[in-house]
Amino acid sequence: MNVSVCNPLCRTPLSLIVDDSCPVLNLAPYWIEQRQEWRHRHHPGSPPEAGEGDAAKVASLPRAIPVEFAARWGDWCGEQGVRGKFSLIPFPAGVGRIDQGLEGFSQTELKNWLDVARDVIGPNFDLTPEMLTHTHVVNLQTGKLSDEWEQVEWVQPPLEPLTEYIIEAMQILKNAGIACEGVTSPGAFGKRREMDYARAVLDAALAVNANARPFYFLWLKDDEWPDVPLWHVEQERGVAIASIVSCAGDWFGGWTGYDEAGDPDLFITEDLQGGRLPPVLEKELPCVLVGHWPGFYFGGEEVGFDVLKEVKRRLDAFDGDGTRTLWMKNSEIGHYEMARRLSDISNGENQSAAEEIIEINSHFPTPRFTLSLDAKLRRVRVNGRDLRPVQSQRDFRSGTFRVQGRQTFIAFDLAAGRTEIKCEMHAHLTISPLGHDDIN
Ligand SMILES: [Zn+2]
């Protein structure tokens, strides 16, 4: 009997990544101002480079994004079933550590914001650092900002302090009550040294949160098929790190919160045929979207949030009966890929023509582990417990199995260790007394 691992519940993963979010602060004006100041000091008189923002627009940008918006946004995602990753920059723009206080803002405002992040957004989104400041590199000895930039010089970060730097970012979140599942790269942080960067994130995750299966978000690939690369795999110890790759650009509202970057059609057109997402969904590849927090708020106009609502409406229409797609956190996508690729699956001895045992040995647990078996099964037991038969893909969930044609799909929560799956077949083709094939 051939066995293969499918997407979870035979559905294509969807996920929403939100970058540049921090408690209270609107990162964009701080980032643009600090970059202008840096330019003025080092290259006086030179114009800003593309991607450095427009200094003239800074005055019109709000310095903070209200907690009321964060709560409403998080509630909406919860109601809609949208899941993904939400950055919480731990030392945003160097204004203050979120486990201590932000200069110029009240402790109450910070606390309320962190409460919303944990309690409203956190249940559906991985909360990650986006390194320490998302602007200047912090000198860990002095706690002061250096002249280097996290996403400029540290595209190729120095190796020696890298793990410590990531540990510091994770530890601040932990002090604020958040054991992060991974990290987000500010811009191209770490990109030219990805293998070392992945190692440093993994070591930091182990050190701070004893997390052996973290993820990072670094790559956005809107012109090739997305995948989920795994690095530094130690199969016998259950250790690996996943790179979560986005398949689309930020067409919500951009990173500044004033650009006219939003357009739902770039994701998926009204007729559900065009845009970047339909072909990725047709290929059943992980469909990870990225937006920036200042663009969702858009100075109070909520342009990016409106684009998100429209894109969600169209994705719901694309998956009319709710059987083709599955919203997941980034960490859930990472864990699933690890289970898919790093579990040993073997067909045990063939007990009889009517019964077969499949054995799985894995150090990579995941919910909703889904297998396709090329046999028509009448009964399936996982570690002695019966899976419930269902008739339709709509009812297919963990703890059930479904026969379709001559295939059987089974789904269950894969635990670490050994799993035994006992499969009872329908009898094979038999010759009926009337002389023609009869499948019973
Ligand atoms: Zn960012």
Short mmCIF file of C-alpha atoms and ligand atoms in Angstrom, two decimals:
data_model
loop_
_atom_site.label_atom_id
_atom_site.label_comp_id
_atom_site.label_asym_id
_atom_site.label_seq_id
_atom_site.Cartn_x
_atom_site.Cartn_y
_atom_site.Cartn_z
CA MET A 1 0.00 0.00 0.00
CA ASN A 2 1.45 3.35 -1.03
CA VAL A 3 1.38 6.02 1.63
CA SER A 4 1.99 9.72 1.08
CA VAL A 5 1.67 12.80 3.25
CA CYS A 6 -0.82 15.41 2.04
CA ASN A 7 -1.39 19.01 3.01
CA PRO A 8 -3.14 19.24 6.39
CA LEU A 9 -6.72 17.98 5.89
CA CYS A 10 -5.96 18.08 2.14
CA ARG A 11 -6.23 21.85 2.24
CA THR A 12 -3.75 24.50 1.11
CA PRO A 13 -2.26 26.54 3.95
CA LEU A 14 -3.03 30.26 4.02
CA SER A 15 -1.23 32.61 6.39
CA LEU A 16 -0.98 36.36 6.97
CA ILE A 17 2.31 37.90 8.04
CA VAL A 18 2.23 41.35 9.64
CA ASP A 19 5.55 43.17 9.83
CA ASP A 20 6.74 46.37 11.53
CA SER A 21 4.15 46.14 14.29
CA CYS A 22 5.17 47.19 17.77
CA PRO A 23 3.21 48.03 20.85
CA VAL A 24 2.01 51.65 20.70
CA LEU A 25 4.52 53.12 18.22
CA ASN A 26 3.93 53.69 14.55
CA LEU A 27 7.33 52.54 13.28
CA ALA A 28 7.27 54.33 9.91
CA PRO A 29 7.90 57.97 11.00
CA TYR A 30 10.64 56.89 13.42
CA TRP A 31 12.34 54.78 10.78
CA ILE A 32 12.21 57.51 8.13
CA GLU A 33 13.44 60.22 10.53
CA GLN A 34 16.31 58.17 11.87
CA ARG A 35 17.39 57.22 8.37
CA GLN A 36 17.32 60.88 7.29
CA GLU A 37 19.41 61.85 10.33
CA TRP A 38 21.88 59.09 9.54
CA ARG A 39 22.12 60.27 5.93
CA HIS A 40 22.57 63.86 7.03
CA ARG A 41 25.47 62.87 9.29
CA HIS A 42 27.24 60.55 6.87
CA HIS A 43 26.32 61.86 3.44
CA PRO A 44 25.23 65.46 3.95
CA GLY A 45 23.23 66.85 1.08
CA SER A 46 22.60 63.47 -0.56
CA PRO A 47 19.03 62.59 -1.50
CA PRO A 48 17.35 59.62 0.20
CA GLU A 49 17.63 56.32 -1.61
CA ALA A 50 14.60 54.47 -2.89
CA GLY A 51 12.94 52.76 0.02
CA GLU A 52 14.08 55.33 2.59
CA GLY A 53 10.76 57.12 2.70
CA ASP A 54 9.74 60.71 2.21
CA ALA A 55 10.84 63.10 4.96
CA ALA A 56 8.23 65.63 3.88
CA LYS A 57 5.46 63.19 4.73
CA VAL A 58 6.71 62.37 8.22
CA ALA A 59 5.01 65.31 9.94
CA SER A 60 1.62 64.05 8.80
CA LEU A 61 2.15 60.52 10.13
CA PRO A 62 0.77 59.62 13.57
CA ARG A 63 3.48 58.69 16.10
CA ALA A 64 1.36 55.89 17.55
CA ILE A 65 -1.20 53.35 16.38
CA PRO A 66 -4.08 53.19 18.83
CA VAL A 67 -4.72 50.09 20.88
CA GLU A 68 -8.39 50.40 19.89
CA PHE A 69 -7.38 49.71 16.28
CA ALA A 70 -5.19 46.77 17.30
CA ALA A 71 -8.07 45.25 19.29
CA ARG A 72 -10.58 45.75 16.47
CA TRP A 73 -8.15 44.35 13.89
CA GLY A 74 -7.36 41.35 16.10
CA ASP A 75 -11.05 40.69 16.81
CA TRP A 76 -11.85 40.79 13.12
CA CYS A 77 -9.07 38.30 12.32
CA GLY A 78 -10.36 36.04 15.10
CA GLU A 79 -13.93 36.14 13.80
CA GLN A 80 -12.77 35.54 10.22
CA GLY A 81 -10.41 32.71 11.12
CA VAL A 82 -7.39 34.58 9.75
CA ARG A 83 -4.14 33.28 11.24
CA GLY A 84 -0.47 34.04 10.74
CA LYS A 85 2.39 35.98 12.33
CA PHE A 86 2.41 39.42 13.97
CA SER A 87 5.68 41.20 14.82
CA LEU A 88 6.21 42.84 18.19
CA ILE A 89 9.43 44.81 17.86
CA PRO A 90 10.98 44.53 21.32
CA PHE A 91 12.95 47.81 21.41
CA PRO A 92 11.07 49.73 18.72
CA ALA A 93 13.22 52.36 17.01
CA GLY A 94 15.30 52.47 20.19
CA VAL A 95 12.52 54.42 21.96
CA GLY A 96 12.39 51.94 24.82
CA ARG A 97 12.23 48.27 25.69
CA ILE A 98 8.69 46.98 25.75
CA ASP A 99 9.41 45.14 29.01
CA GLN A 100 10.39 48.45 30.63
CA GLY A 101 8.69 51.42 29.02
CA LEU A 102 8.55 53.63 25.93
CA GLU A 103 9.83 57.16 26.30
CA GLY A 104 7.03 59.66 25.75
CA PHE A 105 4.23 57.13 26.22
CA SER A 106 2.46 56.06 29.39
CA GLN A 107 2.95 52.69 31.04
CA THR A 108 -0.82 52.19 30.89
CA GLU A 109 -0.86 52.63 27.13
CA LEU A 110 2.00 50.15 26.76
CA LYS A 111 0.37 47.63 29.10
CA ASN A 112 -2.99 47.85 27.33
CA TRP A 113 -1.28 47.32 24.00
CA LEU A 114 0.65 44.30 25.22
CA ASP A 115 -2.55 42.85 26.70
CA VAL A 116 -4.26 43.14 23.30
CA ALA A 117 -1.25 41.63 21.53
CA ARG A 118 -1.21 38.64 23.90
CA ASP A 119 -4.92 38.08 24.43
CA VAL A 120 -6.61 39.23 21.21
CA ILE A 121 -3.98 38.86 18.47
CA GLY A 122 -1.82 36.15 20.07
CA PRO A 123 -4.35 33.30 19.91
CA ASN A 124 -4.29 33.44 16.10
CA PHE A 125 -0.86 34.84 15.31
CA ASP A 126 2.68 33.92 16.28
CA LEU A 127 4.06 36.97 18.05
CA THR A 128 7.71 37.42 17.09
CA PRO A 129 10.45 39.96 17.55
CA GLU A 130 11.54 41.73 14.39
CA MET A 131 15.03 41.94 15.81
CA LEU A 132 15.58 44.63 18.42
CA THR A 133 14.82 48.08 17.03
CA HIS A 134 14.14 47.63 13.30
CA THR A 135 16.33 50.74 12.91
CA HIS A 136 19.83 51.06 14.45
CA VAL A 137 21.75 48.08 15.81
CA VAL A 138 21.86 48.11 19.61
CA ASN A 139 25.19 47.79 21.38
CA LEU A 140 24.36 45.00 23.81
CA GLN A 141 27.03 46.10 26.30
CA THR A 142 25.80 49.66 26.66
CA GLY A 143 22.19 49.33 25.55
CA LYS A 144 22.78 52.35 23.25
CA LEU A 145 22.11 52.58 19.54
CA SER A 146 25.13 52.22 17.26
CA ASP A 147 25.59 53.81 13.87
CA GLU A 148 24.92 50.53 12.05
CA TRP A 149 21.50 49.52 10.81
CA GLU A 150 19.86 46.18 11.38
CA GLN A 151 18.72 45.92 7.79
CA VAL A 152 21.71 47.57 6.12
CA GLU A 153 25.06 46.52 7.61
CA TRP A 154 23.48 43.50 9.29
CA VAL A 155 22.24 42.02 6.03
CA GLN A 156 25.59 40.33 6.61
CA PRO A 157 25.69 40.37 10.40
CA PRO A 158 28.88 39.77 12.34
CA LEU A 159 28.74 36.18 13.56
CA GLU A 160 30.04 36.53 17.05
CA PRO A 161 27.26 38.64 18.60
CA LEU A 162 24.48 37.36 16.32
CA THR A 163 23.05 34.65 18.59
CA GLU A 164 23.29 36.96 21.61
CA TYR A 165 21.50 39.67 19.68
CA ILE A 166 18.61 37.34 18.84
CA ILE A 167 18.57 36.00 22.42
CA GLU A 168 18.15 39.58 23.66
CA ALA A 169 15.22 40.14 21.26
CA MET A 170 13.50 36.91 22.36
CA GLN A 171 14.20 37.56 26.03
CA ILE A 172 12.52 40.98 26.01
CA LEU A 173 9.39 39.38 24.58
CA LYS A 174 9.61 36.65 27.18
CA ASN A 175 9.85 39.26 29.92
CA ALA A 176 6.64 40.68 28.50
CA GLY A 177 4.99 37.25 28.84
CA ILE A 178 5.47 36.04 25.27
CA ALA A 179 7.42 32.87 24.45
CA CYS A 180 7.94 33.51 20.75
CA GLU A 181 7.86 30.67 18.21
CA GLY A 182 10.34 32.37 15.89
CA VAL A 183 11.62 35.68 14.56
CA THR A 184 11.06 38.10 11.72
CA SER A 185 13.93 39.69 9.82
CA PRO A 186 13.74 43.45 9.63
CA GLY A 187 14.17 43.89 5.89
CA ALA A 188 17.02 41.74 4.64
CA PHE A 189 18.62 41.22 8.08
CA GLY A 190 20.79 38.09 7.88
CA LYS A 191 20.04 37.44 4.21
CA ARG A 192 23.62 37.15 2.98
CA ARG A 193 24.51 34.77 5.75
CA GLU A 194 21.35 32.75 5.89
CA MET A 195 22.83 29.47 7.11
CA ASP A 196 24.49 31.20 10.07
CA TYR A 197 21.44 33.33 10.68
CA ALA A 198 19.20 30.23 10.77
CA ARG A 199 21.66 28.58 13.20
CA ALA A 200 21.64 31.65 15.45
CA VAL A 201 17.83 31.80 15.54
CA LEU A 202 17.65 28.10 16.36
CA ASP A 203 20.26 28.39 19.13
CA ALA A 204 18.52 31.46 20.56
CA ALA A 205 15.13 29.71 20.49
CA LEU A 206 16.62 26.74 22.33
CA ALA A 207 18.33 28.99 24.88
CA VAL A 208 15.40 31.29 25.66
CA ASN A 209 12.33 29.13 25.16
CA ALA A 210 13.66 25.57 24.86
CA ASN A 211 12.05 25.63 21.42
CA ALA A 212 13.63 23.02 19.11
CA ARG A 213 11.38 23.73 16.10
CA PRO A 214 11.28 27.49 15.54
CA PHE A 215 10.84 29.45 12.30
CA TYR A 216 12.00 32.69 10.77
CA PHE A 217 10.53 34.94 8.13
CA LEU A 218 13.07 36.44 5.73
CA TRP A 219 12.09 35.74 2.11
CA LEU A 220 9.40 37.16 -0.07
CA LYS A 221 9.17 35.49 -3.47
CA ASP A 222 6.37 36.82 -5.61
CA ASP A 223 7.75 35.45 -8.88
CA GLU A 224 8.55 31.82 -8.10
CA TRP A 225 6.79 28.91 -6.42
CA PRO A 226 7.01 29.16 -2.65
CA ASP A 227 8.40 26.38 -0.50
CA VAL A 228 9.24 25.81 3.16
CA PRO A 229 13.01 25.24 3.47
CA LEU A 230 14.20 23.45 6.60
CA TRP A 231 17.67 24.10 8.02
CA HIS A 232 19.96 22.44 10.56
CA VAL A 233 17.90 19.28 10.79
CA GLU A 234 18.75 16.79 13.52
CA GLN A 235 16.12 14.18 12.84
CA GLU A 236 16.84 11.95 15.84
CA ARG A 237 16.72 14.85 18.28
CA GLY A 238 13.64 16.54 16.86
CA VAL A 239 15.56 19.71 16.03
CA ALA A 240 15.05 21.86 12.91
CA ILE A 241 14.23 25.39 11.85
CA ALA A 242 11.81 26.39 9.09
CA SER A 243 12.04 29.35 6.76
CA ILE A 244 8.54 30.68 6.09
CA VAL A 245 8.48 32.22 2.61
CA SER A 246 5.88 34.71 1.48
CA CYS A 247 4.49 34.32 -2.03
CA ALA A 248 3.16 37.86 -2.53
CA GLY A 249 4.23 41.48 -2.15
CA ASP A 250 2.73 43.90 0.34
CA TRP A 251 -0.26 45.01 -1.68
CA PHE A 252 -2.24 45.90 1.46
CA GLY A 253 -0.98 49.36 2.32
CA GLY A 254 2.80 49.39 2.14
CA TRP A 255 5.27 49.97 4.95
CA THR A 256 4.99 53.77 5.14
CA GLY A 257 1.28 54.21 5.67
CA TYR A 258 1.02 56.90 2.98
CA ASP A 259 1.89 55.13 -0.30
CA GLU A 260 -0.93 54.07 -2.56
CA ALA A 261 0.27 50.49 -2.45
CA GLY A 262 -2.98 48.72 -1.70
CA ASP A 263 -4.79 46.73 -4.36
CA PRO A 264 -6.76 43.53 -3.72
CA ASP A 265 -6.62 42.66 -7.45
CA LEU A 266 -2.89 41.99 -7.19
CA PHE A 267 -3.71 39.18 -4.74
CA ILE A 268 -6.89 37.87 -6.36
CA THR A 269 -9.22 39.56 -8.81
CA GLU A 270 -12.96 39.89 -8.33
CA ASP A 271 -13.61 37.04 -10.80
CA LEU A 272 -11.20 34.88 -8.73
CA GLN A 273 -9.11 34.06 -11.82
CA GLY A 274 -6.36 36.67 -11.84
CA GLY A 275 -3.72 37.86 -9.40
CA ARG A 276 -0.88 36.10 -7.67
CA LEU A 277 -2.82 33.81 -5.33
CA PRO A 278 -5.01 31.61 -7.58
CA PRO A 279 -2.08 29.84 -9.32
CA VAL A 280 -0.32 29.27 -5.97
CA LEU A 281 -3.55 27.85 -4.53
CA GLU A 282 -4.09 25.69 -7.61
CA LYS A 283 -0.65 24.17 -7.05
CA GLU A 284 -1.60 23.66 -3.38
CA LEU A 285 1.54 25.46 -2.18
CA PRO A 286 1.66 27.41 1.09
CA CYS A 287 0.08 30.75 0.39
CA VAL A 288 1.67 33.26 2.77
CA LEU A 289 0.76 36.95 2.49
CA VAL A 290 2.67 39.90 3.94
CA GLY A 291 1.53 43.33 5.02
CA HIS A 292 3.00 46.11 7.16
CA TRP A 293 1.24 47.37 10.27
CA PRO A 294 1.54 51.10 9.44
CA GLY A 295 -0.12 50.34 6.09
CA PHE A 296 -3.05 48.51 7.68
CA TYR A 297 -3.72 51.56 9.89
CA PHE A 298 -2.76 54.09 7.20
CA GLY A 299 -2.96 57.14 9.43
CA GLY A 300 -6.46 56.16 10.52
CA GLU A 301 -7.83 55.63 7.01
CA GLU A 302 -7.30 51.87 7.43
CA VAL A 303 -6.52 51.38 3.75
CA GLY A 304 -4.58 48.16 4.28
CA PHE A 305 -7.24 46.78 6.61
CA ASP A 306 -9.89 47.42 3.94
CA VAL A 307 -7.77 45.62 1.34
CA LEU A 308 -7.40 42.70 3.75
CA LYS A 309 -11.19 42.52 4.22
CA GLU A 310 -11.71 42.45 0.46
CA VAL A 311 -8.98 39.85 -0.13
CA LYS A 312 -10.48 37.67 2.61
CA ARG A 313 -13.94 37.99 1.04
CA ARG A 314 -12.54 36.86 -2.32
CA LEU A 315 -10.54 34.01 -0.79
CA ASP A 316 -13.75 32.86 0.92
CA ALA A 317 -15.49 32.95 -2.46
CA PHE A 318 -12.58 31.02 -4.04
CA ASP A 319 -13.09 28.34 -1.40
CA GLY A 320 -16.87 28.50 -1.42
CA ASP A 321 -17.58 25.42 0.70
CA GLY A 322 -14.56 25.88 2.96
CA THR A 323 -12.82 22.66 1.94
CA ARG A 324 -9.78 23.82 -0.03
CA THR A 325 -7.85 26.17 2.24
CA LEU A 326 -6.78 26.31 5.86
CA TRP A 327 -5.54 29.41 7.72
CA MET A 328 -2.51 28.57 9.82
CA LYS A 329 0.04 30.31 12.01
CA ASN A 330 3.58 30.44 10.59
CA SER A 331 4.73 28.06 13.32
CA GLU A 332 1.99 25.58 12.38
CA ILE A 333 3.19 25.60 8.76
CA GLY A 334 6.75 25.01 9.94
CA HIS A 335 5.77 22.17 12.27
CA TYR A 336 3.69 20.52 9.57
CA GLU A 337 6.53 20.62 7.02
CA MET A 338 8.88 19.09 9.57
CA ALA A 339 6.41 16.28 10.28
CA ARG A 340 5.86 15.75 6.55
CA ARG A 341 9.54 15.49 5.65
CA LEU A 342 11.21 14.24 8.81
CA SER A 343 8.92 11.41 9.93
CA ASP A 344 9.81 7.82 9.07
CA ILE A 345 6.80 6.08 7.62
CA SER A 346 6.93 2.36 6.92
CA ASN A 347 4.49 -0.34 6.05
CA GLY A 348 4.73 -2.99 8.73
CA GLU A 349 4.23 -6.66 8.06
CA ASN A 350 1.23 -7.40 6.02
CA GLN A 351 -0.90 -9.14 8.64
CA SER A 352 -3.29 -10.43 6.03
CA ALA A 353 -4.73 -9.36 2.75
CA ALA A 354 -7.44 -7.65 4.73
CA GLU A 355 -5.28 -5.79 7.22
CA GLU A 356 -2.13 -3.75 7.01
CA ILE A 357 -0.13 -1.89 9.64
CA ILE A 358 1.67 1.38 8.99
CA GLU A 359 4.24 2.56 11.45
CA ILE A 360 5.37 6.15 11.91
CA ASN A 361 8.36 7.18 13.95
CA SER A 362 8.70 10.89 14.40
CA HIS A 363 10.25 13.51 16.64
CA PHE A 364 8.17 16.16 14.91
CA PRO A 365 4.61 16.21 16.22
CA THR A 366 1.85 18.15 14.48
CA PRO A 367 -1.90 18.38 14.60
CA ARG A 368 -3.96 17.29 11.58
CA PHE A 369 -1.32 15.01 10.09
CA THR A 370 -2.91 13.81 6.87
CA LEU A 371 -2.05 10.73 4.84
CA SER A 372 -3.27 9.40 1.54
CA LEU A 373 -3.34 5.58 1.24
CA ASP A 374 -3.97 3.90 -2.07
CA ALA A 375 -6.52 1.44 -0.74
CA LYS A 376 -10.16 1.48 0.06
CA LEU A 377 -10.33 1.13 3.84
CA ARG A 378 -13.30 0.18 5.99
CA ARG A 379 -11.70 0.74 9.38
CA VAL A 380 -8.68 2.72 10.59
CA ARG A 381 -7.22 2.67 14.08
CA VAL A 382 -4.41 4.96 15.25
CA ASN A 383 -2.67 3.65 18.36
CA GLY A 384 -5.71 1.52 19.05
CA ARG A 385 -8.29 4.29 18.67
CA ASP A 386 -10.78 4.27 15.83
CA LEU A 387 -10.88 7.13 13.39
CA ARG A 388 -14.43 8.13 12.54
CA PRO A 389 -15.46 7.64 8.91
CA VAL A 390 -16.82 10.72 7.13
CA GLN A 391 -18.39 11.05 3.72
CA SER A 392 -17.31 14.50 2.62
CA GLN A 393 -14.20 16.64 2.52
CA ARG A 394 -16.23 19.23 4.43
CA ASP A 395 -16.42 16.95 7.47
CA PHE A 396 -12.84 15.73 7.15
CA ARG A 397 -10.86 16.72 10.24
CA SER A 398 -8.38 15.32 12.69
CA GLY A 399 -9.61 11.98 14.01
CA THR A 400 -11.50 11.01 10.86
CA PHE A 401 -10.96 9.16 7.59
CA ARG A 402 -12.57 9.50 4.21
CA VAL A 403 -12.71 7.13 1.26
CA GLN A 404 -12.64 8.63 -2.20
CA GLY A 405 -12.61 6.24 -5.13
CA ARG A 406 -9.86 3.75 -4.41
CA GLN A 407 -8.00 6.09 -2.05
CA THR A 408 -8.39 6.70 1.66
CA PHE A 409 -7.41 9.91 3.40
CA ILE A 410 -6.78 9.77 7.12
CA ALA A 411 -6.10 12.63 9.55
CA PHE A 412 -4.96 12.55 13.14
CA ASP A 413 -2.76 14.48 15.56
CA LEU A 414 0.74 13.07 15.18
CA ALA A 415 2.50 12.70 18.52
CA ALA A 416 6.23 12.40 19.00
CA GLY A 417 7.39 8.79 19.18
CA ARG A 418 5.90 5.72 17.54
CA THR A 419 2.46 5.70 15.95
CA GLU A 420 0.77 2.54 14.75
CA ILE A 421 -1.96 2.73 12.15
CA LYS A 422 -4.04 -0.39 11.63
CA CYS A 423 -5.86 -0.39 8.31
CA GLU A 424 -8.65 -2.81 7.46
CA MET A 425 -9.33 -3.11 3.76
CA HIS A 426 -12.49 -3.67 1.90
CA ALA A 427 -12.17 -7.03 0.24
CA HIS A 428 -10.43 -6.90 -3.12
CA LEU A 429 -12.04 -7.43 -6.46
CA THR A 430 -14.02 -10.64 -6.41
CA ILE A 431 -15.77 -12.49 -9.17
CA SER A 432 -19.46 -12.48 -8.56
CA PRO A 433 -21.64 -15.47 -9.47
CA LEU A 434 -22.93 -13.45 -12.40
CA GLY A 435 -19.43 -13.34 -13.78
CA HIS A 436 -18.65 -9.65 -13.67
CA ASP A 437 -16.40 -7.73 -11.32
CA ASP A 438 -18.07 -6.71 -8.16
CA ILE A 439 -16.46 -4.38 -5.69
CA ASN A 440 -17.79 -4.85 -2.22
ZN ZN B 1 9.98 45.12 8.79
#
